[in-house]
mmCIF file of C-alpha atoms in Angstrom:
data_model
loop_
_atom_site.group_PDB
_atom_site.id
_atom_site.type_symbol
_atom_site.label_atom_id
_atom_site.label_comp_id
_atom_site.label_asym_id
_atom_site.label_seq_id
_atom_site.Cartn_x
_atom_site.Cartn_y
_atom_site.Cartn_z
ATOM 1 C CA UNK A 1100 7.740 -16.594 -19.733
ATOM 2 C CA UNK A 1101 4.304 -15.774 -21.488
ATOM 3 C CA UNK A 1102 1.735 -14.973 -18.762
ATOM 4 C CA UNK A 1103 -1.949 -14.499 -20.051
ATOM 5 C CA UNK A 1104 -4.420 -12.222 -18.178
ATOM 6 C CA UNK A 1105 -6.962 -9.798 -19.916
ATOM 7 C CA UNK A 1106 -8.470 -6.430 -18.234
ATOM 8 C CA UNK A 1107 -12.339 -5.498 -16.944
ATOM 9 C CA UNK A 1108 -13.417 -2.075 -15.915
ATOM 10 C CA UNK A 1109 -14.223 -1.644 -12.421
ATOM 11 C CA UNK A 1110 -17.557 0.148 -13.032
ATOM 12 C CA UNK A 1111 -18.833 -0.543 -16.193
ATOM 13 C CA UNK A 1112 -17.507 -3.922 -16.578
ATOM 14 C CA UNK A 1113 -16.096 -3.821 -20.393
ATOM 15 C CA UNK A 1114 -13.610 -6.513 -21.190
ATOM 16 C CA UNK A 1115 -10.273 -5.817 -22.879
ATOM 17 C CA UNK A 1116 -7.572 -8.089 -24.557
ATOM 18 C CA UNK A 1117 -3.944 -8.152 -22.919
ATOM 19 C CA UNK A 1118 -2.856 -6.367 -26.073
ATOM 20 C CA UNK A 1119 -4.862 -3.430 -24.894
ATOM 21 C CA UNK A 1120 -2.796 -0.617 -24.441
ATOM 22 C CA UNK A 1121 -5.174 1.904 -22.752
ATOM 23 C CA UNK A 1122 -4.691 2.852 -18.848
ATOM 24 C CA UNK A 1123 -8.070 3.094 -18.125
ATOM 25 C CA UNK A 1124 -11.335 2.230 -19.876
ATOM 26 C CA UNK A 1125 -11.874 3.615 -22.804
ATOM 27 C CA UNK A 1126 -15.521 3.946 -22.516
ATOM 28 C CA UNK A 1127 -16.097 5.045 -19.123
ATOM 29 C CA UNK A 1128 -12.815 6.104 -18.029
ATOM 30 C CA UNK A 1129 -12.704 3.496 -14.959
ATOM 31 C CA UNK A 1130 -9.733 2.150 -13.135
ATOM 32 C CA UNK A 1131 -9.204 -1.143 -14.905
ATOM 33 C CA UNK A 1132 -8.463 -5.032 -13.137
ATOM 34 C CA UNK A 1133 -6.106 -7.329 -14.254
ATOM 35 C CA UNK A 1134 -7.676 -10.792 -14.883
ATOM 36 C CA UNK A 1135 -4.828 -13.279 -14.123
ATOM 37 C CA UNK A 1136 -5.224 -16.708 -15.577
ATOM 38 C CA UNK A 1137 -5.706 -18.462 -12.255
ATOM 39 C CA UNK A 1138 -6.275 -21.864 -13.463
ATOM 40 C CA UNK A 1139 -2.227 -23.456 -12.314
ATOM 41 C CA UNK A 1140 -2.173 -21.775 -8.875
ATOM 42 C CA UNK A 1141 -1.091 -24.759 -6.524
ATOM 43 C CA UNK A 1142 -1.127 -23.715 -2.893
ATOM 44 C CA UNK A 1143 1.276 -26.419 -2.045
ATOM 45 C CA UNK A 1144 3.751 -25.177 -4.468
ATOM 46 C CA UNK A 1145 3.539 -21.316 -3.216
ATOM 47 C CA UNK A 1146 3.873 -22.675 0.503
ATOM 48 C CA UNK A 1147 6.998 -25.107 -0.521
ATOM 49 C CA UNK A 1148 8.495 -21.783 -2.618
ATOM 50 C CA UNK A 1149 12.139 -20.581 -1.136
ATOM 51 C CA UNK A 1150 11.493 -17.390 -2.642
ATOM 52 C CA UNK A 1151 10.780 -15.228 0.005
ATOM 53 C CA UNK A 1152 9.669 -12.118 -2.086
ATOM 54 C CA UNK A 1153 6.387 -10.986 -4.179
ATOM 55 C CA UNK A 1154 7.674 -13.115 -6.875
ATOM 56 C CA UNK A 1155 6.605 -16.587 -4.878
ATOM 57 C CA UNK A 1156 3.365 -15.573 -6.314
ATOM 58 C CA UNK A 1157 3.714 -16.145 -9.397
ATOM 59 C CA UNK A 1158 0.460 -17.725 -10.738
ATOM 60 C CA UNK A 1159 -1.140 -14.703 -9.485
ATOM 61 C CA UNK A 1160 0.966 -12.067 -11.000
ATOM 62 C CA UNK A 1161 0.878 -10.694 -14.775
ATOM 63 C CA UNK A 1162 4.058 -10.636 -15.223
ATOM 64 C CA UNK A 1163 7.349 -13.005 -14.809
ATOM 65 C CA UNK A 1164 9.790 -12.767 -12.553
ATOM 66 C CA UNK A 1165 12.830 -10.283 -13.338
ATOM 67 C CA UNK A 1166 15.770 -11.939 -15.366
ATOM 68 C CA UNK A 1167 19.311 -11.348 -13.494
ATOM 69 C CA UNK A 1168 20.874 -11.198 -10.249
ATOM 70 C CA UNK A 1169 19.193 -10.261 -7.526
ATOM 71 C CA UNK A 1170 18.610 -6.790 -7.015
ATOM 72 C CA UNK A 1171 15.604 -4.583 -5.365
ATOM 73 C CA UNK A 1172 13.286 -5.759 -8.317
ATOM 74 C CA UNK A 1173 13.912 -9.458 -6.672
ATOM 75 C CA UNK A 1174 13.736 -8.749 -2.921
ATOM 76 C CA UNK A 1175 10.662 -6.563 -2.566
ATOM 77 C CA UNK A 1176 7.620 -8.310 -0.427
ATOM 78 C CA UNK A 1177 7.711 -11.060 2.738
ATOM 79 C CA UNK A 1178 7.416 -8.234 5.224
ATOM 80 C CA UNK A 1179 7.575 -9.584 8.838
ATOM 81 C CA UNK A 1180 4.351 -9.683 11.185
ATOM 82 C CA UNK A 1181 4.509 -8.681 14.642
ATOM 83 C CA UNK A 1182 1.965 -10.063 17.497
ATOM 84 C CA UNK A 1183 2.985 -6.879 19.922
ATOM 85 C CA UNK A 1184 0.768 -8.037 23.041
ATOM 86 C CA UNK A 1185 1.504 -5.206 25.335
ATOM 87 C CA UNK A 1186 0.550 -3.145 22.964
ATOM 88 C CA UNK A 1187 -2.730 -5.239 22.226
ATOM 89 C CA UNK A 1188 -3.550 -5.022 26.011
ATOM 90 C CA UNK A 1189 -3.048 -1.498 26.024
ATOM 91 C CA UNK A 1190 -5.847 -0.186 23.405
ATOM 92 C CA UNK A 1191 -7.841 -3.158 24.847
ATOM 93 C CA UNK A 1192 -7.481 -5.711 21.941
ATOM 94 C CA UNK A 1193 -7.037 -9.491 22.622
ATOM 95 C CA UNK A 1194 -5.139 -10.203 19.580
ATOM 96 C CA UNK A 1195 -3.234 -7.518 17.377
ATOM 97 C CA UNK A 1196 -0.961 -8.103 14.649
ATOM 98 C CA UNK A 1197 1.327 -5.439 12.732
ATOM 99 C CA UNK A 1198 2.584 -6.365 9.349
ATOM 100 C CA UNK A 1199 5.878 -3.594 8.955
ATOM 101 C CA UNK A 1200 6.321 -2.661 5.641
ATOM 102 C CA UNK A 1201 9.070 -0.240 5.974
ATOM 103 C CA UNK A 1202 11.556 -3.376 5.776
ATOM 104 C CA UNK A 1203 10.938 -3.356 2.278
ATOM 105 C CA UNK A 1204 13.897 -2.470 0.168
ATOM 106 C CA UNK A 1205 13.166 1.497 0.001
ATOM 107 C CA UNK A 1206 11.054 1.014 3.218
ATOM 108 C CA UNK A 1207 7.814 1.452 2.099
ATOM 109 C CA UNK A 1208 4.932 -0.480 0.795
ATOM 110 C CA UNK A 1209 4.952 1.115 -2.449
ATOM 111 C CA UNK A 1210 8.011 -1.054 -3.650
ATOM 112 C CA UNK A 1211 5.518 -3.866 -4.182
ATOM 113 C CA UNK A 1212 3.681 -2.036 -7.161
ATOM 114 C CA UNK A 1213 6.760 -0.168 -8.693
ATOM 115 C CA UNK A 1214 8.538 -4.072 -9.132
ATOM 116 C CA UNK A 1215 5.664 -4.881 -10.935
ATOM 117 C CA UNK A 1216 5.729 -2.233 -13.154
ATOM 118 C CA UNK A 1217 9.230 -1.797 -14.013
ATOM 119 C CA UNK A 1218 9.292 -5.569 -14.466
ATOM 120 C CA UNK A 1219 5.969 -5.038 -16.605
ATOM 121 C CA UNK A 1220 8.013 -1.893 -18.516
ATOM 122 C CA UNK A 1221 11.459 -4.217 -18.486
ATOM 123 C CA UNK A 1222 9.449 -6.867 -20.430
ATOM 124 C CA UNK A 1223 7.703 -4.480 -22.718
ATOM 125 C CA UNK A 1224 10.847 -2.656 -23.701
ATOM 126 C CA UNK A 1225 9.933 1.083 -22.264
ATOM 127 C CA UNK A 1226 13.071 3.065 -21.489
ATOM 128 C CA UNK A 1227 11.640 5.823 -19.337
ATOM 129 C CA UNK A 1228 8.715 5.890 -16.987
ATOM 130 C CA UNK A 1229 7.076 8.841 -15.333
ATOM 131 C CA UNK A 1230 4.933 9.049 -11.995
ATOM 132 C CA UNK A 1231 3.638 12.093 -9.362
ATOM 133 C CA UNK A 1232 4.623 11.065 -6.004
ATOM 134 C CA UNK A 1233 4.582 12.414 -2.812
ATOM 135 C CA UNK A 1234 7.511 10.445 -1.900
ATOM 136 C CA UNK A 1235 7.507 6.728 -1.381
ATOM 137 C CA UNK A 1236 5.918 5.765 -4.981
ATOM 138 C CA UNK A 1237 8.812 7.852 -6.461
ATOM 139 C CA UNK A 1238 11.574 6.377 -4.205
ATOM 140 C CA UNK A 1239 10.151 2.629 -4.844
ATOM 141 C CA UNK A 1240 10.289 4.177 -8.602
ATOM 142 C CA UNK A 1241 13.461 5.698 -8.496
ATOM 143 C CA UNK A 1242 15.131 1.855 -7.126
ATOM 144 C CA UNK A 1243 13.299 0.047 -9.108
ATOM 145 C CA UNK A 1244 14.119 1.718 -12.245
ATOM 146 C CA UNK A 1245 17.677 1.933 -11.528
ATOM 147 C CA UNK A 1246 17.934 -1.750 -10.892
ATOM 148 C CA UNK A 1247 16.524 -1.884 -14.322
ATOM 149 C CA UNK A 1248 18.574 0.444 -16.216
ATOM 150 C CA UNK A 1249 15.658 2.519 -17.242
ATOM 151 C CA UNK A 1250 14.959 6.100 -16.798
ATOM 152 C CA UNK A 1251 12.720 7.425 -14.085
ATOM 153 C CA UNK A 1252 11.283 11.159 -14.063
ATOM 154 C CA UNK A 1253 9.595 11.904 -10.518
ATOM 155 C CA UNK A 1254 7.418 14.652 -10.270
ATOM 156 C CA UNK A 1255 7.279 15.698 -6.460
ATOM 157 C CA UNK A 1256 5.096 18.263 -4.474
ATOM 158 C CA UNK A 1257 7.491 20.899 -3.061
ATOM 159 C CA UNK A 1258 6.191 20.347 0.437
ATOM 160 C CA UNK A 1259 7.248 16.659 0.511
ATOM 161 C CA UNK A 1260 9.634 15.586 3.549
ATOM 162 C CA UNK A 1261 13.525 16.218 2.454
ATOM 163 C CA UNK A 1262 14.383 12.862 3.533
ATOM 164 C CA UNK A 1263 11.669 11.108 0.567
ATOM 165 C CA UNK A 1264 13.328 13.347 -1.502
ATOM 166 C CA UNK A 1265 16.398 12.875 -0.876
ATOM 167 C CA UNK A 1266 15.876 8.989 -1.579
ATOM 168 C CA UNK A 1267 14.790 9.903 -4.951
ATOM 169 C CA UNK A 1268 17.772 11.979 -5.756
ATOM 170 C CA UNK A 1269 20.004 9.330 -4.481
ATOM 171 C CA UNK A 1270 18.766 6.498 -6.623
ATOM 172 C CA UNK A 1271 19.485 8.976 -9.809
ATOM 173 C CA UNK A 1272 16.076 9.886 -10.673
ATOM 174 C CA UNK A 1273 15.595 12.951 -12.717
ATOM 175 C CA UNK A 1274 13.378 14.538 -10.199
ATOM 176 C CA UNK A 1275 11.070 17.799 -10.689
ATOM 177 C CA UNK A 1276 9.516 19.374 -7.787
ATOM 178 C CA UNK A 1277 5.912 21.044 -8.321
ATOM 179 C CA UNK A 1278 5.237 24.185 -6.597
ATOM 180 C CA UNK A 1279 1.880 22.589 -5.930
ATOM 181 C CA UNK A 1280 -0.559 19.438 -4.285
ATOM 182 C CA UNK A 1281 0.056 15.546 -5.228
ATOM 183 C CA UNK A 1282 -3.259 15.878 -7.115
ATOM 184 C CA UNK A 1283 -1.614 18.887 -9.466
ATOM 185 C CA UNK A 1284 1.729 16.663 -9.902
ATOM 186 C CA UNK A 1285 -0.698 13.541 -10.853
ATOM 187 C CA UNK A 1286 -2.204 15.538 -13.825
ATOM 188 C CA UNK A 1287 0.652 16.903 -14.857
ATOM 189 C CA UNK A 1288 2.422 13.777 -15.093
ATOM 190 C CA UNK A 1289 -0.877 12.631 -17.217
ATOM 191 C CA UNK A 1290 0.020 15.231 -19.719
ATOM 192 C CA UNK A 1291 3.913 14.710 -19.777
ATOM 193 C CA UNK A 1292 3.359 11.113 -20.323
ATOM 194 C CA UNK A 1293 1.351 11.509 -23.686
ATOM 195 C CA UNK A 1294 3.406 14.512 -24.877
ATOM 196 C CA UNK A 1295 6.681 12.593 -24.448
ATOM 197 C CA UNK A 1296 5.287 8.846 -24.969
ATOM 198 C CA UNK A 1297 6.647 7.665 -21.575
ATOM 199 C CA UNK A 1298 5.382 5.038 -19.677
ATOM 200 C CA UNK A 1299 3.243 6.290 -16.359
ATOM 201 C CA UNK A 1300 3.712 4.580 -13.431
ATOM 202 C CA UNK A 1301 0.529 6.268 -11.420
ATOM 203 C CA UNK A 1302 -1.004 5.017 -8.534
ATOM 204 C CA UNK A 1303 -4.628 4.371 -9.363
ATOM 205 C CA UNK A 1304 -4.030 5.097 -13.079
ATOM 206 C CA UNK A 1305 -1.462 2.145 -14.492
ATOM 207 C CA UNK A 1306 -3.700 -1.260 -13.910
ATOM 208 C CA UNK A 1307 -0.376 -3.409 -12.866
ATOM 209 C CA UNK A 1308 0.109 -1.261 -9.432
ATOM 210 C CA UNK A 1309 -2.694 -3.183 -8.098
ATOM 211 C CA UNK A 1310 -1.068 -6.202 -8.983
ATOM 212 C CA UNK A 1311 1.961 -5.660 -6.759
ATOM 213 C CA UNK A 1312 0.098 -4.271 -3.982
ATOM 214 C CA UNK A 1313 -2.694 -7.252 -3.819
ATOM 215 C CA UNK A 1314 0.458 -9.673 -2.951
ATOM 216 C CA UNK A 1315 0.380 -8.131 0.356
ATOM 217 C CA UNK A 1316 -2.792 -10.133 1.109
ATOM 218 C CA UNK A 1317 -1.536 -13.385 0.013
ATOM 219 C CA UNK A 1318 1.433 -12.921 2.557
ATOM 220 C CA UNK A 1319 -1.034 -12.232 5.384
ATOM 221 C CA UNK A 1320 -2.429 -15.698 4.050
ATOM 222 C CA UNK A 1321 0.811 -17.207 4.565
ATOM 223 C CA UNK A 1322 1.609 -15.341 7.793
ATOM 224 C CA UNK A 1323 -1.230 -16.100 9.945
ATOM 225 C CA UNK A 1324 -3.142 -18.925 11.370
ATOM 226 C CA UNK A 1325 -5.912 -20.873 8.897
ATOM 227 C CA UNK A 1326 -8.464 -19.867 11.625
ATOM 228 C CA UNK A 1327 -8.488 -16.390 10.592
ATOM 229 C CA UNK A 1328 -9.584 -16.855 7.177
ATOM 230 C CA UNK A 1329 -12.415 -19.647 8.072
ATOM 231 C CA UNK A 1330 -16.012 -19.526 9.377
ATOM 232 C CA UNK A 1331 -14.292 -19.668 13.014
ATOM 233 C CA UNK A 1332 -12.656 -15.951 13.052
ATOM 234 C CA UNK A 1333 -13.164 -12.835 11.039
ATOM 235 C CA UNK A 1334 -9.915 -10.874 10.830
ATOM 236 C CA UNK A 1335 -10.522 -7.255 10.823
ATOM 237 C CA UNK A 1336 -7.781 -5.550 8.655
ATOM 238 C CA UNK A 1337 -6.698 -1.505 8.967
ATOM 239 C CA UNK A 1338 -5.488 0.073 6.152
ATOM 240 C CA UNK A 1339 -4.521 3.749 5.617
ATOM 241 C CA UNK A 1340 -5.652 5.479 2.571
ATOM 242 C CA UNK A 1341 -4.700 7.881 -0.043
ATOM 243 C CA UNK A 1342 -5.305 7.597 -3.305
ATOM 244 C CA UNK A 1343 -7.055 4.208 -2.517
ATOM 245 C CA UNK A 1344 -4.680 1.573 -4.567
ATOM 246 C CA UNK A 1345 -3.217 0.029 -1.202
ATOM 247 C CA UNK A 1346 -6.916 -1.221 0.068
ATOM 248 C CA UNK A 1347 -7.568 -2.253 -3.209
ATOM 249 C CA UNK A 1348 -4.830 -4.245 -4.134
ATOM 250 C CA UNK A 1349 -5.512 -5.822 -0.788
ATOM 251 C CA UNK A 1350 -8.926 -6.872 -1.592
ATOM 252 C CA UNK A 1351 -8.402 -8.058 -4.777
ATOM 253 C CA UNK A 1352 -5.773 -10.464 -3.427
ATOM 254 C CA UNK A 1353 -8.048 -11.960 -1.165
ATOM 255 C CA UNK A 1354 -10.671 -11.798 -3.617
ATOM 256 C CA UNK A 1355 -8.872 -13.879 -5.686
ATOM 257 C CA UNK A 1356 -7.769 -16.543 -2.658
ATOM 258 C CA UNK A 1357 -11.576 -16.663 -2.058
ATOM 259 C CA UNK A 1358 -12.090 -17.602 -5.981
ATOM 260 C CA UNK A 1359 -9.804 -20.262 -5.788
ATOM 261 C CA UNK A 1360 -10.636 -21.532 -2.416
ATOM 262 C CA UNK A 1361 -7.486 -21.457 -0.445
ATOM 263 C CA UNK A 1362 -9.756 -19.190 2.225
ATOM 264 C CA UNK A 1363 -13.326 -19.355 3.302
ATOM 265 C CA UNK A 1364 -14.203 -15.988 4.030
ATOM 266 C CA UNK A 1365 -13.042 -12.608 3.038
ATOM 267 C CA UNK A 1366 -11.417 -10.281 6.129
ATOM 268 C CA UNK A 1367 -13.419 -7.211 7.121
ATOM 269 C CA UNK A 1368 -11.287 -4.413 5.821
ATOM 270 C CA UNK A 1369 -11.590 -1.051 6.920
ATOM 271 C CA UNK A 1370 -9.947 2.435 5.457
ATOM 272 C CA UNK A 1371 -8.379 4.940 7.611
ATOM 273 C CA UNK A 1372 -7.931 8.332 6.586
ATOM 274 C CA UNK A 1373 -6.643 11.566 8.220
ATOM 275 C CA UNK A 1374 -9.553 13.722 9.072
ATOM 276 C CA UNK A 1375 -8.069 16.774 6.677
ATOM 277 C CA UNK A 1376 -7.731 14.415 3.860
ATOM 278 C CA UNK A 1377 -10.851 12.427 4.054
ATOM 279 C CA UNK A 1378 -12.690 11.942 0.922
ATOM 280 C CA UNK A 1379 -13.300 8.392 0.347
ATOM 281 C CA UNK A 1380 -14.359 8.371 4.272
ATOM 282 C CA UNK A 1381 -16.995 11.204 3.640
ATOM 283 C CA UNK A 1382 -18.929 8.943 0.847
ATOM 284 C CA UNK A 1383 -18.511 6.252 3.270
ATOM 285 C CA UNK A 1384 -20.080 8.159 5.907
ATOM 286 C CA UNK A 1385 -22.691 9.644 3.415
ATOM 287 C CA UNK A 1386 -23.331 6.585 2.599
ATOM 288 C CA UNK A 1387 -22.909 6.429 -1.375
ATOM 289 C CA UNK A 1388 -20.473 5.852 -3.922
ATOM 290 C CA UNK A 1389 -19.718 9.589 -4.560
ATOM 291 C CA UNK A 1390 -16.153 10.239 -3.738
ATOM 292 C CA UNK A 1391 -16.020 14.123 -4.161
ATOM 293 C CA UNK A 1392 -12.423 15.633 -3.681
ATOM 294 C CA UNK A 1393 -11.094 17.850 -0.783
ATOM 295 C CA UNK A 1394 -8.957 20.366 0.171
ATOM 296 C CA UNK A 1395 -6.051 18.026 1.725
ATOM 297 C CA UNK A 1396 -4.662 19.207 4.552
ATOM 298 C CA UNK A 1397 -2.613 16.987 7.227
ATOM 299 C CA UNK A 1398 0.978 16.107 8.092
ATOM 300 C CA UNK A 1399 0.742 12.531 7.036
ATOM 301 C CA UNK A 1400 1.991 13.412 3.279
ATOM 302 C CA UNK A 1401 1.647 10.084 1.877
ATOM 303 C CA UNK A 1402 -1.932 9.593 2.272
ATOM 304 C CA UNK A 1403 -2.939 13.672 1.797
ATOM 305 C CA UNK A 1404 -4.509 13.193 -1.575
ATOM 306 C CA UNK A 1405 -7.538 15.484 -2.235
ATOM 307 C CA UNK A 1406 -8.989 13.427 -4.899
ATOM 308 C CA UNK A 1407 -8.190 9.693 -4.769
ATOM 309 C CA UNK A 1408 -7.875 8.188 -8.287
ATOM 310 C CA UNK A 1409 -9.059 4.636 -6.795
ATOM 311 C CA UNK A 1410 -11.294 6.303 -4.719
ATOM 312 C CA UNK A 1411 -14.234 4.107 -5.392
ATOM 313 C CA UNK A 1412 -12.466 0.505 -5.649
ATOM 314 C CA UNK A 1413 -11.134 1.885 -2.175
ATOM 315 C CA UNK A 1414 -14.993 2.391 -0.638
ATOM 316 C CA UNK A 1415 -15.614 -0.676 -1.838
ATOM 317 C CA UNK A 1416 -13.113 -2.563 -0.531
ATOM 318 C CA UNK A 1417 -14.901 -1.724 3.027
ATOM 319 C CA UNK A 1418 -18.634 -1.866 2.064
ATOM 320 C CA UNK A 1419 -18.090 -5.188 0.279
ATOM 321 C CA UNK A 1420 -16.085 -7.338 3.127
ATOM 322 C CA UNK A 1421 -18.192 -5.463 6.096
ATOM 323 C CA UNK A 1422 -15.664 -3.478 6.859
ATOM 324 C CA UNK A 1423 -15.735 0.470 7.755
ATOM 325 C CA UNK A 1424 -14.127 3.954 7.645
ATOM 326 C CA UNK A 1425 -12.553 6.070 10.240
ATOM 327 C CA UNK A 1426 -11.238 9.336 10.023
ATOM 328 C CA UNK A 1427 -8.190 10.398 12.641
ATOM 329 C CA UNK A 1428 -7.097 13.642 13.475
ATOM 330 C CA UNK A 1429 -3.371 14.951 12.758
ATOM 331 C CA UNK A 1430 -2.999 14.799 17.288
ATOM 332 C CA UNK A 1431 -4.167 10.754 16.797
ATOM 333 C CA UNK A 1432 -1.649 9.569 14.170
ATOM 334 C CA UNK A 1433 0.946 11.633 16.088
ATOM 335 C CA UNK A 1434 0.087 9.597 19.338
ATOM 336 C CA UNK A 1435 -0.100 6.419 16.916
ATOM 337 C CA UNK A 1436 3.798 6.795 15.689
ATOM 338 C CA UNK A 1437 4.740 6.638 19.271
ATOM 339 C CA UNK A 1438 2.446 3.731 20.482
ATOM 340 C CA UNK A 1439 3.865 1.839 17.467
ATOM 341 C CA UNK A 1440 7.510 3.301 18.253
ATOM 342 C CA UNK A 1441 7.074 1.693 22.475
ATOM 343 C CA UNK A 1442 7.156 -2.189 20.883
ATOM 344 C CA UNK A 1443 9.557 -1.268 18.440
ATOM 345 C CA UNK A 1444 7.846 -0.241 14.991
ATOM 346 C CA UNK A 1445 8.997 2.969 13.597
ATOM 347 C CA UNK A 1446 6.308 4.422 11.798
ATOM 348 C CA UNK A 1447 5.660 7.424 9.376
ATOM 349 C CA UNK A 1448 2.444 9.185 10.074
ATOM 350 C CA UNK A 1449 0.703 7.389 6.836
ATOM 351 C CA UNK A 1450 1.634 4.135 7.990
ATOM 352 C CA UNK A 1451 0.576 5.349 12.066
ATOM 353 C CA UNK A 1452 -2.873 5.976 10.816
ATOM 354 C CA UNK A 1453 -3.807 2.254 10.495
ATOM 355 C CA UNK A 1454 -3.223 1.662 13.694
ATOM 356 C CA UNK A 1455 -4.499 5.008 14.666
ATOM 357 C CA UNK A 1456 -7.878 3.809 13.271
ATOM 358 C CA UNK A 1457 -7.663 0.630 15.155
ATOM 359 C CA UNK A 1458 -7.844 2.301 18.498
ATOM 360 C CA UNK A 1459 -10.545 3.944 17.489
ATOM 361 C CA UNK A 1460 -12.482 1.603 16.395
ATOM 362 C CA UNK A 1461 -11.700 -0.550 19.459
ATOM 363 C CA UNK A 1462 -12.655 2.631 21.667
ATOM 364 C CA UNK A 1463 -15.841 3.652 20.199
ATOM 365 C CA UNK A 1464 -17.094 -0.451 20.381
ATOM 366 C CA UNK A 1465 -17.035 -0.631 16.636
ATOM 367 C CA UNK A 1466 -15.307 -3.534 16.854
ATOM 368 C CA UNK A 1467 -15.066 -6.274 19.753
ATOM 369 C CA UNK A 1468 -12.221 -6.459 22.048
ATOM 370 C CA UNK A 1469 -12.195 -10.478 20.938
ATOM 371 C CA UNK A 1470 -11.974 -9.400 17.133
ATOM 372 C CA UNK A 1471 -8.979 -10.041 15.704
ATOM 373 C CA UNK A 1472 -6.991 -6.807 14.751
ATOM 374 C CA UNK A 1473 -4.362 -6.498 12.212
ATOM 375 C CA UNK A 1474 -2.651 -3.326 11.524
ATOM 376 C CA UNK A 1475 -0.641 -2.416 8.022
ATOM 377 C CA UNK A 1476 2.348 -0.371 8.446
ATOM 378 C CA UNK A 1477 2.663 1.003 5.369
ATOM 379 C CA UNK A 1478 6.147 2.928 5.690
ATOM 380 C CA UNK A 1479 9.737 3.471 8.196
ATOM 381 C CA UNK A 1480 9.834 6.338 9.893
ATOM 382 C CA UNK A 1481 13.157 7.767 9.011
ATOM 383 C CA UNK A 1482 11.167 8.814 5.888
ATOM 384 C CA UNK A 1483 9.834 11.602 8.192
ATOM 385 C CA UNK A 1484 11.761 12.625 10.785
ATOM 386 C CA UNK A 1485 9.926 15.849 11.349
ATOM 387 C CA UNK A 1486 7.092 13.785 12.166
ATOM 388 C CA UNK A 1487 8.835 11.969 14.519
ATOM 389 C CA UNK A 1488 9.892 14.144 16.405
ATOM 390 C CA UNK A 1489 6.448 15.909 16.874
ATOM 391 C CA UNK A 1490 5.478 12.831 18.250
ATOM 392 C CA UNK A 1491 8.187 12.339 20.553
ATOM 393 C CA UNK A 1492 10.066 15.292 21.098
ATOM 394 C CA UNK A 1493 13.328 16.393 21.317
ATOM 395 C CA UNK A 1494 16.032 14.697 23.547
ATOM 396 C CA UNK A 1495 17.517 17.055 26.540
ATOM 397 C CA UNK A 1496 20.861 18.369 26.174
ATOM 398 C CA UNK A 1497 23.201 18.355 29.196
ATOM 399 C CA UNK A 1498 26.545 19.240 30.450
ATOM 400 C CA UNK A 1499 28.763 15.755 30.167
ATOM 401 C CA UNK A 1500 28.550 15.447 34.247
ATOM 402 C CA UNK A 1501 26.955 12.943 36.459
ATOM 403 C CA UNK A 1502 24.260 15.763 38.343
ATOM 404 C CA UNK A 1503 23.234 16.654 35.330
ATOM 405 C CA UNK A 1504 22.350 13.050 34.311
ATOM 406 C CA UNK A 1505 20.815 12.452 37.086
ATOM 407 C CA UNK A 1506 18.218 15.227 36.950
ATOM 408 C CA UNK A 1507 16.628 12.802 33.705
ATOM 409 C CA UNK A 1508 17.069 9.606 35.387
#
């Protein structure tokens, strides 16, 4: 299936044809937006589809659904949305939705990006893909590459949670631990991809990653009542931000829905960062678009990024939709893990950060109690058991007797 699209620089607005082979703009090094041909998009066809994955949104994507039998490449997306009313009451919200991306094949949002990138690589004959990752993007790439019989090379900061590194190894990727930060690993992958001629999947660098992530916006549009995208109400979406590619993708998805008239208004998109890794939030507070790097220090490894590679688009996702940025402490993130767990949602620290941001927005009066709140949990808590134990504590150990049990009942 031939998919028509072009590229447009997000900074200088230079355009490039479909056969352009660069990852970023050749004029200003800005991130590229892929502009798909949306002329054939049909809401009735989408809503009647029985393909409950990202591939139900074929009309919006620059790659075709991969051929072959079902595997991880085909089953990404269409994650559930919950409405935990008891948790809403606890934080003072009349309406609360939580979308659980931990239900994806490798238990994180990053599967969306990797599915599209690997599908593109498969269609263009790529044999080896490299990426930098704190764990989730790498796991997603490793699984999708294994399904497509493509080699994956993944550079991971040495301090990444062992459970995430184990996933990469189980999926058969070539995993190299880098004695440095995520940003160090990112820079090394760029050098390696040029030297070896490998295809680079890096978040906020490869434009196809954004295409996978924007599919979450289409799902939100389908999964919620139409009132939330009309003039009747404005949805407030809270997204944790590291490199910035997830919030940028969601923004792009809703922009496309607005462009073709399937929604009447944009939701307000709010970014949430850890206080120790708040480069984009700092720019928001300063009231400018200058993303200054920071020395990233947070237990939320998936958003521990010193220099966000998609920072400008991430900032604009909030400022262009009437949204805000919030910085939350590691303590607030741990509390949010426990909050979500109390209603049956197991979130890793980065995923819980978005809920911590929503709590803060309500407590500080930045949004009203009757503003509908939508929280995106980007990853499953099994990714980082150490943080989960920090959030809720250790279980007691007793002797096998009823008297001992009574002390804890």
